[in-house]
Tab-separated table of C-alpha atoms in Angstrom:
chain	number	residue	atom	x	y	z
A	210	UNK	CA	-3.056	22.822	47.668
A	211	UNK	CA	-4.665	23.309	51.017
A	212	UNK	CA	-4.494	21.473	54.401
A	213	UNK	CA	-6.687	21.039	57.445
A	214	UNK	CA	-5.874	18.818	60.177
A	215	UNK	CA	-3.440	16.554	58.844
A	216	UNK	CA	-5.495	16.106	55.547
A	217	UNK	CA	-4.887	17.952	52.509
A	218	UNK	CA	-6.981	19.053	49.398
A	219	UNK	CA	-5.667	19.269	45.838
A	220	UNK	CA	-7.211	21.134	43.244
A	221	UNK	CA	-5.633	22.138	39.686
A	222	UNK	CA	-5.791	23.000	36.065
A	223	UNK	CA	-3.708	23.252	33.238
A	224	UNK	CA	-4.603	24.068	29.581
A	225	UNK	CA	-3.009	24.150	26.097
A	226	UNK	CA	-3.389	25.970	22.900
A	227	UNK	CA	-2.144	24.819	19.555
A	228	UNK	CA	0.953	25.762	18.816
A	229	UNK	CA	2.693	27.543	16.009
A	230	UNK	CA	3.997	24.737	13.393
A	231	UNK	CA	7.902	25.737	13.918
A	232	UNK	CA	7.038	24.934	17.805
A	233	UNK	CA	5.583	21.768	17.537
A	234	UNK	CA	7.759	18.560	18.804
A	235	UNK	CA	6.965	14.888	18.809
A	236	UNK	CA	6.223	13.289	21.827
A	237	UNK	CA	6.660	9.989	20.953
A	238	UNK	CA	7.944	7.896	17.792
A	239	UNK	CA	7.567	4.103	16.616
A	240	UNK	CA	10.580	4.104	15.695
A	241	UNK	CA	14.149	6.066	16.357
A	242	UNK	CA	14.588	6.461	12.885
A	243	UNK	CA	11.124	7.433	11.919
A	244	UNK	CA	9.965	10.907	10.859
A	245	UNK	CA	8.585	12.355	14.309
A	246	UNK	CA	4.609	12.735	14.368
A	247	UNK	CA	3.234	16.074	15.643
A	248	UNK	CA	0.112	16.916	17.386
A	249	UNK	CA	-3.120	18.038	15.288
A	250	UNK	CA	-4.776	21.233	15.960
A	251	UNK	CA	-7.935	19.221	16.490
A	252	UNK	CA	-6.686	17.472	19.525
A	253	UNK	CA	-6.764	21.164	21.308
A	254	UNK	CA	-7.475	22.694	23.407
A	255	UNK	CA	-6.232	20.109	25.727
A	256	UNK	CA	-7.289	20.679	29.754
A	257	UNK	CA	-6.222	18.501	32.694
A	258	UNK	CA	-7.915	18.873	35.928
A	259	UNK	CA	-7.409	17.383	39.010
A	260	UNK	CA	-9.455	17.270	42.380
A	261	UNK	CA	-8.392	14.701	44.971
A	262	UNK	CA	-7.788	14.675	48.798
A	263	UNK	CA	-5.597	12.668	51.235
A	264	UNK	CA	-3.228	12.328	54.650
A	265	UNK	CA	0.337	10.852	54.735
A	266	UNK	CA	-0.918	7.433	53.495
A	267	UNK	CA	-2.613	8.209	50.310
A	268	UNK	CA	-4.801	9.982	48.224
A	269	UNK	CA	-8.601	9.458	47.905
A	270	UNK	CA	-11.829	11.067	46.464
A	271	UNK	CA	-9.494	11.083	43.154
A	272	UNK	CA	-11.446	13.096	40.651
A	273	UNK	CA	-9.282	13.841	37.350
A	274	UNK	CA	-10.617	15.057	33.578
A	275	UNK	CA	-9.311	15.431	30.662
A	276	UNK	CA	-10.536	17.541	27.878
A	277	UNK	CA	-9.130	16.956	24.314
A	278	UNK	CA	-10.621	18.635	21.057
A	279	UNK	CA	-12.744	16.115	20.399
A	280	UNK	CA	-14.054	14.748	23.769
A	281	UNK	CA	-13.432	14.191	27.551
A	282	UNK	CA	-11.863	11.341	29.983
A	283	UNK	CA	-12.547	11.345	33.528
A	284	UNK	CA	-10.476	9.053	36.181
A	285	UNK	CA	-11.987	8.164	39.509
A	286	UNK	CA	-10.632	6.476	42.883
A	287	UNK	CA	-8.041	5.987	45.149
A	288	UNK	CA	-4.486	5.363	45.621
A	289	UNK	CA	-2.453	4.678	48.899
A	290	UNK	CA	1.493	4.023	49.622
A	291	UNK	CA	1.681	3.618	53.618
A	292	UNK	CA	2.329	-0.628	52.724
A	293	UNK	CA	3.635	-0.765	49.340
A	294	UNK	CA	1.367	1.112	46.525
A	295	UNK	CA	-2.548	-0.064	46.562
A	296	UNK	CA	-5.039	1.293	43.770
A	297	UNK	CA	-8.514	1.349	42.914
A	298	UNK	CA	-9.020	3.756	39.487
A	299	UNK	CA	-11.434	3.698	36.527
A	300	UNK	CA	-11.673	5.563	33.901
A	301	UNK	CA	-14.799	6.462	31.355
A	302	UNK	CA	-13.275	8.259	27.967
A	303	UNK	CA	-16.140	9.612	25.465
A	304	UNK	CA	-14.499	10.360	22.278
A	305	UNK	CA	-10.913	11.150	23.887
A	306	UNK	CA	-8.215	12.383	21.274
A	307	UNK	CA	-4.973	10.174	22.466
A	308	UNK	CA	-2.684	12.763	19.624
A	309	UNK	CA	-1.255	14.681	22.728
A	310	UNK	CA	0.347	11.488	24.194
A	311	UNK	CA	1.080	9.481	20.874
A	312	UNK	CA	1.280	11.697	17.847
A	313	UNK	CA	2.142	8.883	15.406
A	314	UNK	CA	-0.465	6.478	16.744
A	315	UNK	CA	-3.770	9.271	16.069
A	316	UNK	CA	-6.433	7.524	17.731
A	317	UNK	CA	-10.252	8.924	19.260
A	318	UNK	CA	-10.827	6.102	21.659
A	319	UNK	CA	-14.615	5.858	24.025
A	320	UNK	CA	-15.133	3.202	26.246
A	321	UNK	CA	-14.830	2.257	30.036
A	322	UNK	CA	-10.874	0.789	32.213
A	323	UNK	CA	-11.087	-0.444	35.631
A	324	UNK	CA	-7.923	-1.455	37.374
A	325	UNK	CA	-7.446	-2.732	41.154
A	326	UNK	CA	-4.592	-3.382	42.477
A	327	UNK	CA	-1.221	-3.361	44.505
A	328	UNK	CA	2.284	-3.531	44.460
A	329	UNK	CA	4.151	-4.773	47.460
A	330	UNK	CA	7.080	-6.971	49.120
A	331	UNK	CA	5.114	-10.138	48.193
A	332	UNK	CA	5.186	-8.789	44.482
A	333	UNK	CA	2.589	-7.183	41.962
A	334	UNK	CA	-1.262	-8.220	42.648
A	335	UNK	CA	-3.903	-6.712	39.991
A	336	UNK	CA	-6.698	-6.528	37.712
A	337	UNK	CA	-7.497	-4.765	34.693
A	338	UNK	CA	-11.467	-4.953	33.033
A	339	UNK	CA	-12.426	-2.362	29.756
A	340	UNK	CA	-16.135	-2.111	28.550
A	341	UNK	CA	-17.183	-1.022	25.021
A	342	UNK	CA	-13.396	0.350	24.104
A	343	UNK	CA	-13.821	1.559	20.520
A	344	UNK	CA	-13.241	4.247	18.568
A	345	UNK	CA	-10.750	5.139	15.299
A	346	UNK	CA	-7.263	4.845	14.638
A	347	UNK	CA	-5.563	6.456	11.970
A	348	UNK	CA	-9.260	6.849	11.011
A	349	UNK	CA	-9.634	3.132	10.685
A	350	UNK	CA	-12.682	1.701	12.976
A	351	UNK	CA	-11.158	0.086	16.232
A	352	UNK	CA	-12.342	-2.344	18.869
A	353	UNK	CA	-10.644	-3.706	22.267
A	354	UNK	CA	-11.214	-5.795	24.994
A	355	UNK	CA	-8.779	-6.934	27.449
A	356	UNK	CA	-9.823	-8.637	31.002
A	357	UNK	CA	-6.802	-9.266	32.436
A	358	UNK	CA	-5.444	-10.216	36.073
A	359	UNK	CA	-1.633	-10.564	37.030
A	360	UNK	CA	-0.630	-12.079	40.666
A	361	UNK	CA	3.023	-13.196	42.164
A	362	UNK	CA	2.304	-16.515	40.915
A	363	UNK	CA	0.685	-15.893	37.319
A	364	UNK	CA	-0.489	-13.585	34.537
A	365	UNK	CA	-4.393	-14.740	33.269
A	366	UNK	CA	-5.771	-12.686	29.995
A	367	UNK	CA	-9.541	-13.801	29.638
A	368	UNK	CA	-9.938	-12.975	26.441
A	369	UNK	CA	-7.854	-10.398	24.448
A	370	UNK	CA	-9.392	-9.021	21.432
A	371	UNK	CA	-7.874	-6.291	19.229
A	372	UNK	CA	-9.676	-5.028	15.882
A	373	UNK	CA	-8.164	-2.544	13.309
A	374	UNK	CA	-9.996	-1.643	10.656
A	375	UNK	CA	-9.727	-5.584	9.063
A	376	UNK	CA	-6.955	-6.870	11.004
A	377	UNK	CA	-7.991	-8.712	13.958
A	378	UNK	CA	-5.910	-9.949	17.146
A	379	UNK	CA	-6.991	-12.688	20.094
A	380	UNK	CA	-5.603	-14.267	22.359
A	381	UNK	CA	-5.999	-16.343	25.912
A	382	UNK	CA	-4.284	-18.100	28.678
A	383	UNK	CA	-2.276	-18.206	31.699
A	384	UNK	CA	1.608	-17.495	31.780
A	385	UNK	CA	3.207	-18.785	35.097
A	386	UNK	CA	6.012	-17.484	36.909
A	387	UNK	CA	7.500	-20.566	38.023
A	388	UNK	CA	9.080	-22.688	36.463
A	389	UNK	CA	7.595	-25.441	37.707
A	390	UNK	CA	4.156	-24.454	37.300
A	391	UNK	CA	1.627	-25.169	33.809
A	392	UNK	CA	1.371	-22.204	31.732
A	393	UNK	CA	-0.690	-22.888	28.490
A	394	UNK	CA	-1.564	-19.381	26.076
A	395	UNK	CA	-2.966	-19.582	22.773
A	396	UNK	CA	-2.983	-16.402	20.312
A	397	UNK	CA	-4.600	-16.162	16.858
A	398	UNK	CA	-3.606	-12.942	14.347
A	399	UNK	CA	-5.124	-11.923	10.704
A	400	UNK	CA	-3.730	-8.792	9.866
A	401	UNK	CA	-4.334	-8.261	6.115
A	402	UNK	CA	-3.715	-4.563	6.044
A	403	UNK	CA	-1.305	-4.172	8.909
A	404	UNK	CA	-0.318	-0.278	7.423
A	405	UNK	CA	-3.709	0.546	8.981
A	406	UNK	CA	-2.042	0.072	12.852
A	407	UNK	CA	1.145	2.590	11.802
A	408	UNK	CA	1.940	3.603	8.133
A	409	UNK	CA	5.151	2.660	8.897
A	410	UNK	CA	4.750	-0.677	8.758
A	411	UNK	CA	3.039	-2.585	5.536
A	412	UNK	CA	2.342	-5.572	4.866
A	413	UNK	CA	0.167	-8.804	6.351
A	414	UNK	CA	0.576	-11.639	8.297
A	415	UNK	CA	-1.751	-14.237	9.378
A	416	UNK	CA	-0.769	-16.998	11.607
A	417	UNK	CA	-2.176	-18.854	15.235
A	418	UNK	CA	-0.620	-20.702	18.017
A	419	UNK	CA	-0.049	-22.122	21.260
A	420	UNK	CA	1.812	-22.305	24.113
A	421	UNK	CA	1.711	-24.622	27.016
A	422	UNK	CA	3.662	-26.667	29.299
A	423	UNK	CA	5.892	-25.569	31.781
A	424	UNK	CA	9.267	-23.195	31.475
A	425	UNK	CA	11.299	-26.983	31.624
A	426	UNK	CA	9.333	-28.540	29.218
A	427	UNK	CA	7.524	-26.227	27.053
A	428	UNK	CA	5.154	-27.110	24.424
A	429	UNK	CA	5.148	-25.060	21.046
A	430	UNK	CA	2.846	-25.115	18.132
A	431	UNK	CA	2.612	-22.213	16.182
A	432	UNK	CA	2.422	-20.958	12.266
A	433	UNK	CA	3.133	-17.183	10.591
A	434	UNK	CA	2.555	-16.484	6.877
A	435	UNK	CA	3.442	-13.101	5.655
A	436	UNK	CA	3.568	-10.728	2.874
A	437	UNK	CA	5.190	-7.827	1.585
A	438	UNK	CA	6.167	-6.966	4.774
A	439	UNK	CA	8.504	-3.722	5.727
A	440	UNK	CA	9.229	-2.262	8.589
A	441	UNK	CA	11.774	0.508	9.681
A	442	UNK	CA	13.285	-0.027	6.183
A	443	UNK	CA	13.501	-3.756	6.245
A	444	UNK	CA	11.436	-5.325	4.013
A	445	UNK	CA	10.177	-9.465	3.095
A	446	UNK	CA	8.735	-10.424	0.104
A	447	UNK	CA	7.421	-13.418	2.124
A	448	UNK	CA	7.450	-15.252	5.415
A	449	UNK	CA	6.501	-18.644	5.885
A	450	UNK	CA	6.973	-19.921	9.159
A	451	UNK	CA	6.339	-23.425	11.710
A	452	UNK	CA	7.365	-24.589	14.864
A	453	UNK	CA	6.476	-27.106	16.994
A	454	UNK	CA	8.120	-29.371	20.201
A	455	UNK	CA	5.804	-31.895	19.783
């Protein structure tokens, strides 16, 4: 860390190598009573490097790089905190191994993510865009798309698309914050093999629905069917639900 005429330059690097089996520890578990995951050796060596400059109002010229055993990611942009928190960041990944951060959901992903926004006295305003996010989860192919925006008045999801193996989830719509404002969101799930997402979840789910109207006068039309469901020690042979407020 160096400084000159009110500005600073931050440069750092950290590197981790595989631990012995007795030293491996879980970073995160899907359920509290689940068997903990460990970080596979394929995720190493893990290197995180940061270069950034700035002053007391924020940080600019951010250039952070993460390298894992299979690939890398680079994060660039700027961040300020003088009048609330404001950011403009972009991340590009190429076969980035996420096992060091979520060992129970071992994924290797490529693609681009960008976000810009602010968190001030007026609330949170932000945009999120994704481009060609794809890779593997539990060795199954993954494709994801999530362009979205949030403001103090509403949350807008332009087109959620998530595919893991032959499981698919899609959705789009607007959720309003104020009770008098209209919301309208639709979703659809077709998941014949949930265990591809996590081995601690089994079974199949198929359903769709729409939520619209205001908070005081909501309209719901949804259906959900499932078979041989099992999660965290609970199981259901079959589920068949339909809900409607029409």
